[in-house]
Structure formats: structure tokens, C-alpha cells
Coordinates of C-alpha atoms in Angstrom, one line a residue:
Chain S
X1369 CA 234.0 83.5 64.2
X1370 CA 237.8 83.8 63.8
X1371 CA 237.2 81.7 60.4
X1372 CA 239.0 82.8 56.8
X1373 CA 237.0 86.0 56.0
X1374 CA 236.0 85.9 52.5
X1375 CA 238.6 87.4 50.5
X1376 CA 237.8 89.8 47.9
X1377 CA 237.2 88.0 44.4
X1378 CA 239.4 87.8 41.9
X1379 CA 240.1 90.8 39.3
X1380 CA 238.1 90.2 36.0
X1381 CA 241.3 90.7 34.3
X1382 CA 244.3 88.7 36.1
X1383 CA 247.3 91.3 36.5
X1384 CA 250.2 90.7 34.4
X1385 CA 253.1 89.0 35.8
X1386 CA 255.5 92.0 36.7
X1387 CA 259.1 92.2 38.1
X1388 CA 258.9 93.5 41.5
X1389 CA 259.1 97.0 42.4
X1390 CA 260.3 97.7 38.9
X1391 CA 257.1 99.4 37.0
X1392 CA 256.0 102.4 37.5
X1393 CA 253.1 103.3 34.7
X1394 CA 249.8 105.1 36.3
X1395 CA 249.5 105.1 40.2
X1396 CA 252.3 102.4 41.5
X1397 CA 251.3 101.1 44.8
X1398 CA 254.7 99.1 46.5
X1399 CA 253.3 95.9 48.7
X1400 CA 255.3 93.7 51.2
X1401 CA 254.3 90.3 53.3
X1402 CA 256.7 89.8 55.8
X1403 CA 256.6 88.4 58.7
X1404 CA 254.4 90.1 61.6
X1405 CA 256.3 90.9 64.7
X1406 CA 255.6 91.6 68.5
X1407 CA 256.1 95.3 67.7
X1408 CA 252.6 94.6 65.3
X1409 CA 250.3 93.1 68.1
X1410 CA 248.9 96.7 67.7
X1411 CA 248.0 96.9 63.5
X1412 CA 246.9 92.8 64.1
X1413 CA 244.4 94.0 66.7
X1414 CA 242.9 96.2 64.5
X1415 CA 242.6 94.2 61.8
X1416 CA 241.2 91.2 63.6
X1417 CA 238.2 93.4 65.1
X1418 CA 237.7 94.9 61.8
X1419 CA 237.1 91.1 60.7
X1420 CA 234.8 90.7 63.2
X1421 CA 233.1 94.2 62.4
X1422 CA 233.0 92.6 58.0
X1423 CA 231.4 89.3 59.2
X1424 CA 229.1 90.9 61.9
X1425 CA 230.5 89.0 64.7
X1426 CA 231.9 91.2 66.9
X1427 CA 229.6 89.9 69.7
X1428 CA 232.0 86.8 69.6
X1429 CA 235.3 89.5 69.3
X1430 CA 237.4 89.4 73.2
X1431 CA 240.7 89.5 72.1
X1432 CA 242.6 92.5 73.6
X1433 CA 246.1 93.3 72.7
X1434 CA 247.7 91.8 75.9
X1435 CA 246.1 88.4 75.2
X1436 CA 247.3 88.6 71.7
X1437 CA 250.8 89.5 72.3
X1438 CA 251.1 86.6 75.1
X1439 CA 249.2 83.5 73.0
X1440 CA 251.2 84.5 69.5
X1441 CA 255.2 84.7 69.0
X1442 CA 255.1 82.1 71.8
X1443 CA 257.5 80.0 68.3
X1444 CA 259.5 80.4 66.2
X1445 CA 258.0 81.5 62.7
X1446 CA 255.8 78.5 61.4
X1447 CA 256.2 76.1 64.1
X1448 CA 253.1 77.8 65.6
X1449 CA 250.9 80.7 65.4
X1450 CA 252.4 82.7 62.4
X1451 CA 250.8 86.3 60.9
X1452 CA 252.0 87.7 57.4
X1453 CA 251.3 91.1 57.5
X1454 CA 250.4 92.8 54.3
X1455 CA 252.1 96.3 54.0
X1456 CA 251.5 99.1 51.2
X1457 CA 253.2 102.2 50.4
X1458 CA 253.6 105.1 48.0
X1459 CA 257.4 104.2 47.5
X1460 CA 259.3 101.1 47.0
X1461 CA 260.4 99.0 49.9
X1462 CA 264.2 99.2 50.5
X1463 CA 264.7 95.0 49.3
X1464 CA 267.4 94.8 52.4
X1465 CA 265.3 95.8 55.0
X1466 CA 263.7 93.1 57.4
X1467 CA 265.1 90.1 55.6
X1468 CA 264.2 87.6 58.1
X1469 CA 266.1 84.1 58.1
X1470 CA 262.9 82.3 58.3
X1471 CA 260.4 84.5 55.7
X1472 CA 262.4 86.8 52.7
X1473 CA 259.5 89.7 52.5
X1474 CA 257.5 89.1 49.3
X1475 CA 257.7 92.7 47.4
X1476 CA 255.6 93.4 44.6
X1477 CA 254.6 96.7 42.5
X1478 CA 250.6 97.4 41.6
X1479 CA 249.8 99.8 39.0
X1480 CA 246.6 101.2 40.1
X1481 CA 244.4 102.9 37.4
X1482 CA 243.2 105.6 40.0
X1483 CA 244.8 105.9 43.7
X1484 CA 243.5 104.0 46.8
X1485 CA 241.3 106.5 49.3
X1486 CA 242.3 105.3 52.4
X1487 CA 240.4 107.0 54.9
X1488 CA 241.6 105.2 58.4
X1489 CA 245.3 104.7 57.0
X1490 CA 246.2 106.9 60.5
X1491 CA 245.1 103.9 62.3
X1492 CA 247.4 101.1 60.5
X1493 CA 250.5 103.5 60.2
X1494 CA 253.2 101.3 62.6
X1495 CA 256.2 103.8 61.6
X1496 CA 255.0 107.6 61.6
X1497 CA 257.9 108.2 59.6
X1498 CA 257.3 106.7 56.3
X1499 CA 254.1 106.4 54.6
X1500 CA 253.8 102.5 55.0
X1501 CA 250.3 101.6 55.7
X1502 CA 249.1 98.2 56.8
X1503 CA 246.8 96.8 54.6
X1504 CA 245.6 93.0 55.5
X1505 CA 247.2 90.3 56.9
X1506 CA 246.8 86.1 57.4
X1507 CA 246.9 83.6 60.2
X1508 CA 248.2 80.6 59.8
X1509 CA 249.5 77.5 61.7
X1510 CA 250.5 73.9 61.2
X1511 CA 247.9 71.5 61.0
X1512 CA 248.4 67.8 60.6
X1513 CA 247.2 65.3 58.1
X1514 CA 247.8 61.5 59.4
X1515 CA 247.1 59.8 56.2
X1516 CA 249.6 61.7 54.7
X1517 CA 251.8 61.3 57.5
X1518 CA 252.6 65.0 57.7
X1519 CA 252.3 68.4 58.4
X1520 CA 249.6 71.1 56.4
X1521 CA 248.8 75.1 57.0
X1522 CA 245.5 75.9 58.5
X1523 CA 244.5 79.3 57.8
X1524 CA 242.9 80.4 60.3
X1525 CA 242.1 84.3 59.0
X1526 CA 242.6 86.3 55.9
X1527 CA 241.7 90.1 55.7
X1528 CA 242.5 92.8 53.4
X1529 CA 241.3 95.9 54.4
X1530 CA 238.3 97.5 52.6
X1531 CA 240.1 100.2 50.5
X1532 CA 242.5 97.3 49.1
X1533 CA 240.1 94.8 48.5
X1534 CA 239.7 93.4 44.3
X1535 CA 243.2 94.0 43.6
X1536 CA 245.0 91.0 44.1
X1537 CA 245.9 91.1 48.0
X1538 CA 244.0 88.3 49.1
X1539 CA 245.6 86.4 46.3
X1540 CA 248.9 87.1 47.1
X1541 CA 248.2 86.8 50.8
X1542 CA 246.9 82.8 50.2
X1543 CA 249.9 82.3 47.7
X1544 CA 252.2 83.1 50.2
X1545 CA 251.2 80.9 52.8
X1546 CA 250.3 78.0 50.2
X1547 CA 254.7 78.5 48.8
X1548 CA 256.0 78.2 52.0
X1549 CA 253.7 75.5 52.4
X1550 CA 255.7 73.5 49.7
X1551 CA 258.8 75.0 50.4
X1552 CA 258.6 73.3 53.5
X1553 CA 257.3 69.9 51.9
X1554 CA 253.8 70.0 53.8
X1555 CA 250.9 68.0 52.4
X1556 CA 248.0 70.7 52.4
X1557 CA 246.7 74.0 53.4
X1558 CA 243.2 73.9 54.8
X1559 CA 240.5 76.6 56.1
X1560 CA 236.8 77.1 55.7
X1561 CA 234.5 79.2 53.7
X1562 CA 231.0 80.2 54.9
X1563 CA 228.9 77.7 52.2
X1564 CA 226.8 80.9 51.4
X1565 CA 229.7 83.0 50.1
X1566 CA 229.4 82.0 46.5
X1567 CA 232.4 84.9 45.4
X1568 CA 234.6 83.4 48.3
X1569 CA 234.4 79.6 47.0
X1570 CA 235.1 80.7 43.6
X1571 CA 238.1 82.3 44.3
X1572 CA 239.4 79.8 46.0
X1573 CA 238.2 77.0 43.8
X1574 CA 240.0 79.3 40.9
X1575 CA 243.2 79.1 43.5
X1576 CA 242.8 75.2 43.1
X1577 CA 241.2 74.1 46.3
X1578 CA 238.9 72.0 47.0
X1579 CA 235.9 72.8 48.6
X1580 CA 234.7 69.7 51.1
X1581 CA 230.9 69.6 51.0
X1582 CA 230.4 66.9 53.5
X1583 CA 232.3 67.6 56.5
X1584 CA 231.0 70.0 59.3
X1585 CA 232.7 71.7 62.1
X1586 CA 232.0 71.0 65.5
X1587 CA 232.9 73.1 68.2
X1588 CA 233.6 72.6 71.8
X1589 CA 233.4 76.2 74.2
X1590 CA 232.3 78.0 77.0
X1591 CA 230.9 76.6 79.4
X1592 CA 230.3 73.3 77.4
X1593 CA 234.4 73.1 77.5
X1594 CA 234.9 74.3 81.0
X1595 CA 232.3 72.0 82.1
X1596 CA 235.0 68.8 81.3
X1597 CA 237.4 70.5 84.2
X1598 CA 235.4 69.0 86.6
X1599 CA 234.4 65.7 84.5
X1600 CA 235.4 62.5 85.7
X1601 CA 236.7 60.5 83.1
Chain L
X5 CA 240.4 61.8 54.9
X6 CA 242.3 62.0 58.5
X7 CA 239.7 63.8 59.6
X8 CA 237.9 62.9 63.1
X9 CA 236.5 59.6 62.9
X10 CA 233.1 58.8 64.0
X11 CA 233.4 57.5 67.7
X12 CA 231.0 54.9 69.4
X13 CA 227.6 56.4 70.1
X14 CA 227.2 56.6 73.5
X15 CA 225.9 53.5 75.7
X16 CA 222.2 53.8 76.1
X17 CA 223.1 53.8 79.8
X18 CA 225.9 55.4 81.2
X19 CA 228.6 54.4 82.9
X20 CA 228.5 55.3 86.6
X21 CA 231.4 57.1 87.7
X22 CA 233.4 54.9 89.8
X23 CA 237.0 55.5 91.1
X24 CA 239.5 53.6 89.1
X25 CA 240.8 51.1 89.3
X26 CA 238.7 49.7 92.3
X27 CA 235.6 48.0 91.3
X28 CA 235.7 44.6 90.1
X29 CA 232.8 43.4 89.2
X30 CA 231.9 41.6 86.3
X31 CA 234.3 41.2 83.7
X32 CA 237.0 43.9 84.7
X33 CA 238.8 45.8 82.0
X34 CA 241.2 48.0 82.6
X35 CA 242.2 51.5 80.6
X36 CA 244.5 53.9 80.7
X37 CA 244.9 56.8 78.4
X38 CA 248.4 58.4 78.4
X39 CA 250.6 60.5 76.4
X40 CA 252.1 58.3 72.9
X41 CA 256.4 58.3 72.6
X42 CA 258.2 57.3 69.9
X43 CA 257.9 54.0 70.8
X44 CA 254.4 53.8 70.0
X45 CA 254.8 54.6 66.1
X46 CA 254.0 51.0 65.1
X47 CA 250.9 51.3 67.2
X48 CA 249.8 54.5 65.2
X49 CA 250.5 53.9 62.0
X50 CA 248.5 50.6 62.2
X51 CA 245.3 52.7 63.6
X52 CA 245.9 55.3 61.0
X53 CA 245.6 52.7 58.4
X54 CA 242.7 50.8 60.3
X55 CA 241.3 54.1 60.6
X56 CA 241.5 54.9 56.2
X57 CA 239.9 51.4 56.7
X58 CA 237.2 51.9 58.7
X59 CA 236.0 55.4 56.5
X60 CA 236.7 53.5 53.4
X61 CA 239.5 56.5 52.5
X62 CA 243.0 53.7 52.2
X63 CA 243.2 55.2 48.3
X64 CA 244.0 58.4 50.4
X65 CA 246.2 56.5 52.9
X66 CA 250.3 57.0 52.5
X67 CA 251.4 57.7 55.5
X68 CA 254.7 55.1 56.6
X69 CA 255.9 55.0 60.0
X70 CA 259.0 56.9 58.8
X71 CA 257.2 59.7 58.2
X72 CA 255.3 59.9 61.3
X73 CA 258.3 59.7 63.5
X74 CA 259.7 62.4 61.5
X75 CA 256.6 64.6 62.2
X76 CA 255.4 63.8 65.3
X77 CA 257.1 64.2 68.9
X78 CA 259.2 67.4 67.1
X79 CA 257.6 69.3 70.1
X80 CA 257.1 69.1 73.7
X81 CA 253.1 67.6 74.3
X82 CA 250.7 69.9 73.9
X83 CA 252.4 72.6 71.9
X84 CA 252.4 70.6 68.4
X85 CA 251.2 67.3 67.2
X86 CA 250.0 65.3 70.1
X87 CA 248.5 62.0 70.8
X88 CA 247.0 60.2 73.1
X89 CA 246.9 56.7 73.3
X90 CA 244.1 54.4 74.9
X91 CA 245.4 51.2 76.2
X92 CA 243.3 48.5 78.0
X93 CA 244.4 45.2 79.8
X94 CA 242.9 42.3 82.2
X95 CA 245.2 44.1 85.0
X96 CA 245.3 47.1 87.0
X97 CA 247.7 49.5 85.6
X98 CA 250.6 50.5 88.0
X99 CA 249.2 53.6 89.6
X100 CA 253.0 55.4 89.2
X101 CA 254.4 54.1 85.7
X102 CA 254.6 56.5 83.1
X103 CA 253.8 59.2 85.3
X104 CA 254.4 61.8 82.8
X105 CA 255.7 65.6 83.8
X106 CA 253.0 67.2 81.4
X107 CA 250.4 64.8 81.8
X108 CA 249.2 62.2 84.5
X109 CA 247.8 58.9 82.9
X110 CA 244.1 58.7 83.0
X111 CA 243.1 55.5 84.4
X112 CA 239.8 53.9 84.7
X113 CA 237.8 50.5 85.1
X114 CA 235.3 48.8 83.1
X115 CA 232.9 46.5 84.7
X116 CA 231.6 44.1 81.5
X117 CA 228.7 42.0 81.1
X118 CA 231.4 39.3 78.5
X119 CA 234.9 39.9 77.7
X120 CA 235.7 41.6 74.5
X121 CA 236.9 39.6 71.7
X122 CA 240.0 41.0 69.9
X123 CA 241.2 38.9 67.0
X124 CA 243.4 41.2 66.1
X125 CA 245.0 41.8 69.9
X126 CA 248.9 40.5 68.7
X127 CA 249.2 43.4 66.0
X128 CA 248.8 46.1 69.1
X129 CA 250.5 44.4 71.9
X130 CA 253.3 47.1 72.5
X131 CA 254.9 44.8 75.2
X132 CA 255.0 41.2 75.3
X133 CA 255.7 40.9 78.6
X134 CA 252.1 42.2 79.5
X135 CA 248.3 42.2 78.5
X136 CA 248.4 45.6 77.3
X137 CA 246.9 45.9 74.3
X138 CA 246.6 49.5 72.4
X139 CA 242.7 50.3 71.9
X140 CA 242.5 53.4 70.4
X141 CA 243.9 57.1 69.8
X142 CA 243.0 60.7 69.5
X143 CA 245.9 62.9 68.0
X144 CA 245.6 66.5 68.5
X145 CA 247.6 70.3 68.1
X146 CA 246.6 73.6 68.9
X147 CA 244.9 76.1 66.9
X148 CA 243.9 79.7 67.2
X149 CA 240.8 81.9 67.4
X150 CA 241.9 85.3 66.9
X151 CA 238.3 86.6 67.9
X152 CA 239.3 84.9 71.6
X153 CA 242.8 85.8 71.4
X154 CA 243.6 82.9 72.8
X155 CA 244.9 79.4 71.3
X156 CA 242.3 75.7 71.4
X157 CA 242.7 72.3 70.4
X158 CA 242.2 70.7 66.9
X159 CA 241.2 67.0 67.1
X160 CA 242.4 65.5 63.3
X161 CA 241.5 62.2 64.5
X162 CA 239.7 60.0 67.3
X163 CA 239.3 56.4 66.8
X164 CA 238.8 53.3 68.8
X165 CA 239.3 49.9 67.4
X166 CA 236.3 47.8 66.6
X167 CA 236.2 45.3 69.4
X168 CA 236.3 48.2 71.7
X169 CA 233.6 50.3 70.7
X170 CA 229.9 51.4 72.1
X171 CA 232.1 51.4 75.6
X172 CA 232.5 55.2 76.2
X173 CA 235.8 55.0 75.4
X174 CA 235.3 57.6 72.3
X175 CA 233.6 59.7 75.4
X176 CA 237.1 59.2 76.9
X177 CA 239.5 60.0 74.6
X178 CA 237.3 63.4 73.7
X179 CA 237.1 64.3 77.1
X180 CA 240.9 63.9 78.2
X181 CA 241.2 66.4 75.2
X182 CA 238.6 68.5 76.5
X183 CA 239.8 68.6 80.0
X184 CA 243.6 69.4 79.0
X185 CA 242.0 72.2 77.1
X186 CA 240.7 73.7 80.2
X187 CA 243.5 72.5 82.2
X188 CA 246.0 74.9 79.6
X189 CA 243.4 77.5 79.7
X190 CA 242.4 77.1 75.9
X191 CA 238.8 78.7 74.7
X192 CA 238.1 75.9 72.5
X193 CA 238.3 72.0 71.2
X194 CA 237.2 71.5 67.4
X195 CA 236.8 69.1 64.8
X196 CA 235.2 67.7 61.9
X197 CA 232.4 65.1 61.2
X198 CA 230.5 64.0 57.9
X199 CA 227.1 65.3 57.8
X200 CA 225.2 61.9 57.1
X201 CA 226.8 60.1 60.2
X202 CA 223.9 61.3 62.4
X203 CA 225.2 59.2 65.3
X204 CA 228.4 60.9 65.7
X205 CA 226.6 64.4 65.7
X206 CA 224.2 63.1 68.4
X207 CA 226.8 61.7 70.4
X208 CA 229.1 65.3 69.5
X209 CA 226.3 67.3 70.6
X210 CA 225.5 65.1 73.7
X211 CA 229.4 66.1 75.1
X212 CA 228.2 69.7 74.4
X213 CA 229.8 70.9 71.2
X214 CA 227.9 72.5 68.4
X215 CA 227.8 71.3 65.0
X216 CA 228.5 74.5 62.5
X217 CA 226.2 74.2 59.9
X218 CA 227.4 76.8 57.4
X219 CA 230.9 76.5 57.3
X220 CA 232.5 74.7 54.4
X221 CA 236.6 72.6 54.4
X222 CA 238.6 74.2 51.8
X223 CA 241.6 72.2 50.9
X224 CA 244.5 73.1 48.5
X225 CA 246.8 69.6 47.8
X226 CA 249.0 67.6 45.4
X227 CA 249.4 69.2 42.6
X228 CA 247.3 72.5 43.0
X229 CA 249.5 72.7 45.9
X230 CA 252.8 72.2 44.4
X231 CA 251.6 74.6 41.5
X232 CA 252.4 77.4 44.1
X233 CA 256.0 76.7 44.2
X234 CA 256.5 78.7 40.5
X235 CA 254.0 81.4 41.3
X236 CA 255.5 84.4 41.0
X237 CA 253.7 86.3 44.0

């Protein structure tokens, strides 16, 4: 359905406000968002069919790598089609690495009470030399709000992978989007909930959105779309 | 709420197709639906506003023509904010102006039983050398479905002024959409409606799209927004 998955809900107890990459009590897990690139097509394949596997849709799942890698990276970060990718790992992320113009990677430590099991982490391993396992990611692009007279986000997906779900990820993942958002003076940040995913819609009404009860969605495809090629208007 | 506007139902008889621009029976109007420039600002702020009018949503309305012209036409057509404008007049159209690289001009003619009435025809007369008076406007941008792997089209709004409506203009204005969609090789158009105004949905569902029942608008703005510029992610 390629709509925000429900993200896990928030932790019963919030998690203190820590310095990045500084603590280390219990079982520190290191987590970066940066800004996906070409080289990821791969992990974001993955993760989108594992999407479709969560919300039981993967009849409507046809994306292959080679149509991903030629529809996204088509713009320059945030212009268009833009993935943060959510990375974990064992040890802290160097803070120089993969500064980006555009995005600085967002680093933060997790002090886990017992370590993560993550049984496909060969899967969502980009670098075989490090430990750095991909974890969720988001999909966003600019939407546009005419009575405001300017530009939104539209998230378009957010996933965190099972193992890493009720920590904070899908938090962080939303936050990330919604501060560049206003760094870049936009109006809003939009995307839609499944009405029957009470856990969903209050996380994000606990994230301070708004959930629209009136509006629906109405959807154009197929051959109901292709049938317009040959309409004479 | 500058979200899709309910268009005309559609005409209990429909227009035959004829070939524009040729039949003149009647009372003859002319249309022609082409891509908006800068020039046309003026035009679309005054439907934006008529618009926050017409859905009784002008406490929402701030948008200035400053604002628009710094956040539309940032983009070539069809790759960010676009719009399409629908201009009609008591002339044929001139078959090659404003033939426009990424999109040829969509012309058509109306055969009417009376001539339309529009009090309100100085406020949208672009030129006043000519007729020409601006009629209505769909603005649009691409989005992304992730399960297709492929980008679509987002229609934020579609609206045709009063005097013009229950003509199957709305029909037109969604279908040039619909057609560029299939034209760029896009797998879907989408948009929103409210759920009470049963004779948009009919006519939505009559061009072919399906209404979403279960999918709910989440919107984070002012100030919950803003909040996420101090969050320490």
C-alpha cells in the first residue's frame, strides 16, 4: 500500500535526553540517520518488501531494485524523493564520516537493558567490514500546501525493522524528517495512518499531529489510469 | 484545507467527443488548459482564496502571491509543483501559441444551450487585450509508491470557478492530470476528498479511481511542528 507503516508505539517510559554517543551503562547500541545513497538501493529494497510482508500487502509489492535505483536519487536531497536510512551498530559512529552538505547524520547512543537478537542482520549489512546493520528507514518528499502558500514533507513510508521496534526508532525517524522540515521553513508534514491502528494514531497524536477524520484518499491506477492515455479530453 | 476541492458532478449527459475547436453550434465556448508561468500568480492566488472560500476554510487561508512565486515554478513542469491552468474565451484559441516544450495546450469546444454569466470575469482577465478569462486550476507534484517503485501524481487541489461548473471541465482538468501521468509513465494519480461530499466520490469513482476507506490524514503544523526544531533527536 506503500502508506506510513505503523510505527512501533511509544516506550512507556520516554528515554532520557542523552548526549550522543557519550553513555555507555548496560548494552549501548550506536544509531545514525543519514542520508540514503545509490549504493543503498539494495538495504531499501529489502526494507520496502519487508513493509509490504508487516502490512500483508505484498500482492501490491513490484518494485525491483532497478526500478528503484532509476525513479529515486533522480534530485538533489529533499527537492524530491529523499530516504533516511536508520543505521545501528555495536560501536560508535566515527562523527566525521558521511557528513553530507545537505543532511549532518543524526547520531545517538541507546542503552539497551538486554541486547537486540537480530536474526537477518546478514541481510542489512551494506559494509562487511564493520558491524553496521541497517535497521529502518523513511520516505519522504515535498508536498505542497496552497493556503499556506508553501512547501510540506509527505511521508510516504516509515519502517523499523522487527528486532528494533519499541525503542525509540520510529520516533527519531519522524523527528528527523519533521526538523528538517522547519529547518527549511515548510508549513507541514503529512502521511496517513490505517484508522484501525489505534497504537499508530497515538503515537503520532503523542508526536503532535493531527489526525484528519474526514478526508479520504482516492486513488487513480492500473488500468483505470492507463485507460486516460487514450481519453479524449 | 488545500486539499482537492470537490469538482462539478458530472453532466447528466455527456459531452460527445468532438474535435476541438470545430463545432460551433450553440453558444460556443472555447477552453484551453495549459501549463501556468509566473505570470499567472495573480490568477492563482485569487482561486486559492476563492477556493478557502468556496470550503469555508479562509481562517486557514495565508498564502500571498509573494509566497507562491517563491515556491512554485522552482522546477521544470512536472518534476515539482505544477499547475495547470483552465482558460475559456468566446474565440478559438490560436492552435500554435504557447506551444509549450513539456506540454501541448489542451484545447476544446463547448457547444452551450445560454452563455455563462461571470460577474466576476475582470478579476481573471490575464490579458486585456483578449476575452480570455482564467476558469479554473488543478496544481499538482509527484509522489511515490515504493510498493511500485515508481513515482505518481498528487492532486492538492482542483477547482473551477462557480460560473463554470457542472460543464465537465473538473472532468478536464483531472483527466489532463491523469493522461500526463501515463504519458510520464507514472503508476498512480491521488488525492483527497471529504467523506460527506457524496457527489464528488460519485463523480471520483465514475473517472475510475477508488476511494480508500481506511486510511486516515495525519498532519503535524504550527507550532507542533516548530516544536521539533529543539528536539534533541
Amino acid at each position: 500500500m506503500a502508506a506510513a507503516a505503523p510505527p512501533p508505539p511509544p516506550t512507556a517510559t520516554p528515554e532520557p535526553n542523552m548526549n550522543p554517543q557519550t553513555s555507555t551503562i548496560g548494552h549501548p547500541l550506536f544509531s545514525r540517520i543519514r542520508l540514503a545513497t545509490p549504493h543503498d538501493v539494495p538495504s531499501i529494497h529489502k526494507l520496502i518488501h519487508q513493509m509490504a510482508v508487516f502490512e500483508r500487502l505484498t500482492h501490491l509489492f513490484s518494485a525491483t531494485e532497478s526500478n528503484l535505483s532509476s525513479s529515486l536519487f533522480t534530485s538533489p536531497p529533499f527537492k524530491s524523493f529523499t530516504v533516511f536510512l536508520l543505521e545501528v551498530s555495536r560501536s560508535p559512529f566515527p562523527p566525521s564520516s558521511l557528513s553530507q552538505d545537505s543532511f549532518t547524520p543524526l547520531l545517538k547512543t541507546h542503552n539497551l537493558d538486554l541486547p537486540i537478537e537480530d536474526p537477518e542482520s546478514y541481510n542489512f549489512t551494506p559494509d562487511m567490514l564493520s558491524d553496521v546493520v541497517v535497521a529502518g528507514f523513511v520516505l519522504f518528499f515535498p508536498n505542497y500546501s496552497s493556503f499556506l502558500g508553501k512547501p510540506g514533507f509527505y511521508i510516504e513510508d516509515i519502517f523499523v525493522r522487527e528486532p528494533y521496534r519499541r525503542k525509540g526508532f520510529g520516533r527519531e525517524l519522524l523527528s528527523a524528517v519533521a526538523k528538517q522540515a522547519v529547518k527549511m521553513g515548510y508549513g507541514r508534514v503529512e502521511w496517513v495512518v490505517l484508522d484501525w491502528n489505534v497504537n499508530a494514531i497515538r503515537f503520532y497524536e503523542q508526536m503532535g499531529a493531527e489526525v484528519l477524520q474526514e478526508w479520504r484518499v482516492c486513488r487513480l491506477t492500473g488500468d483505470a489510469l492507463l485507460a486516460f492515455d487514450n481519453v479524449n479530453i
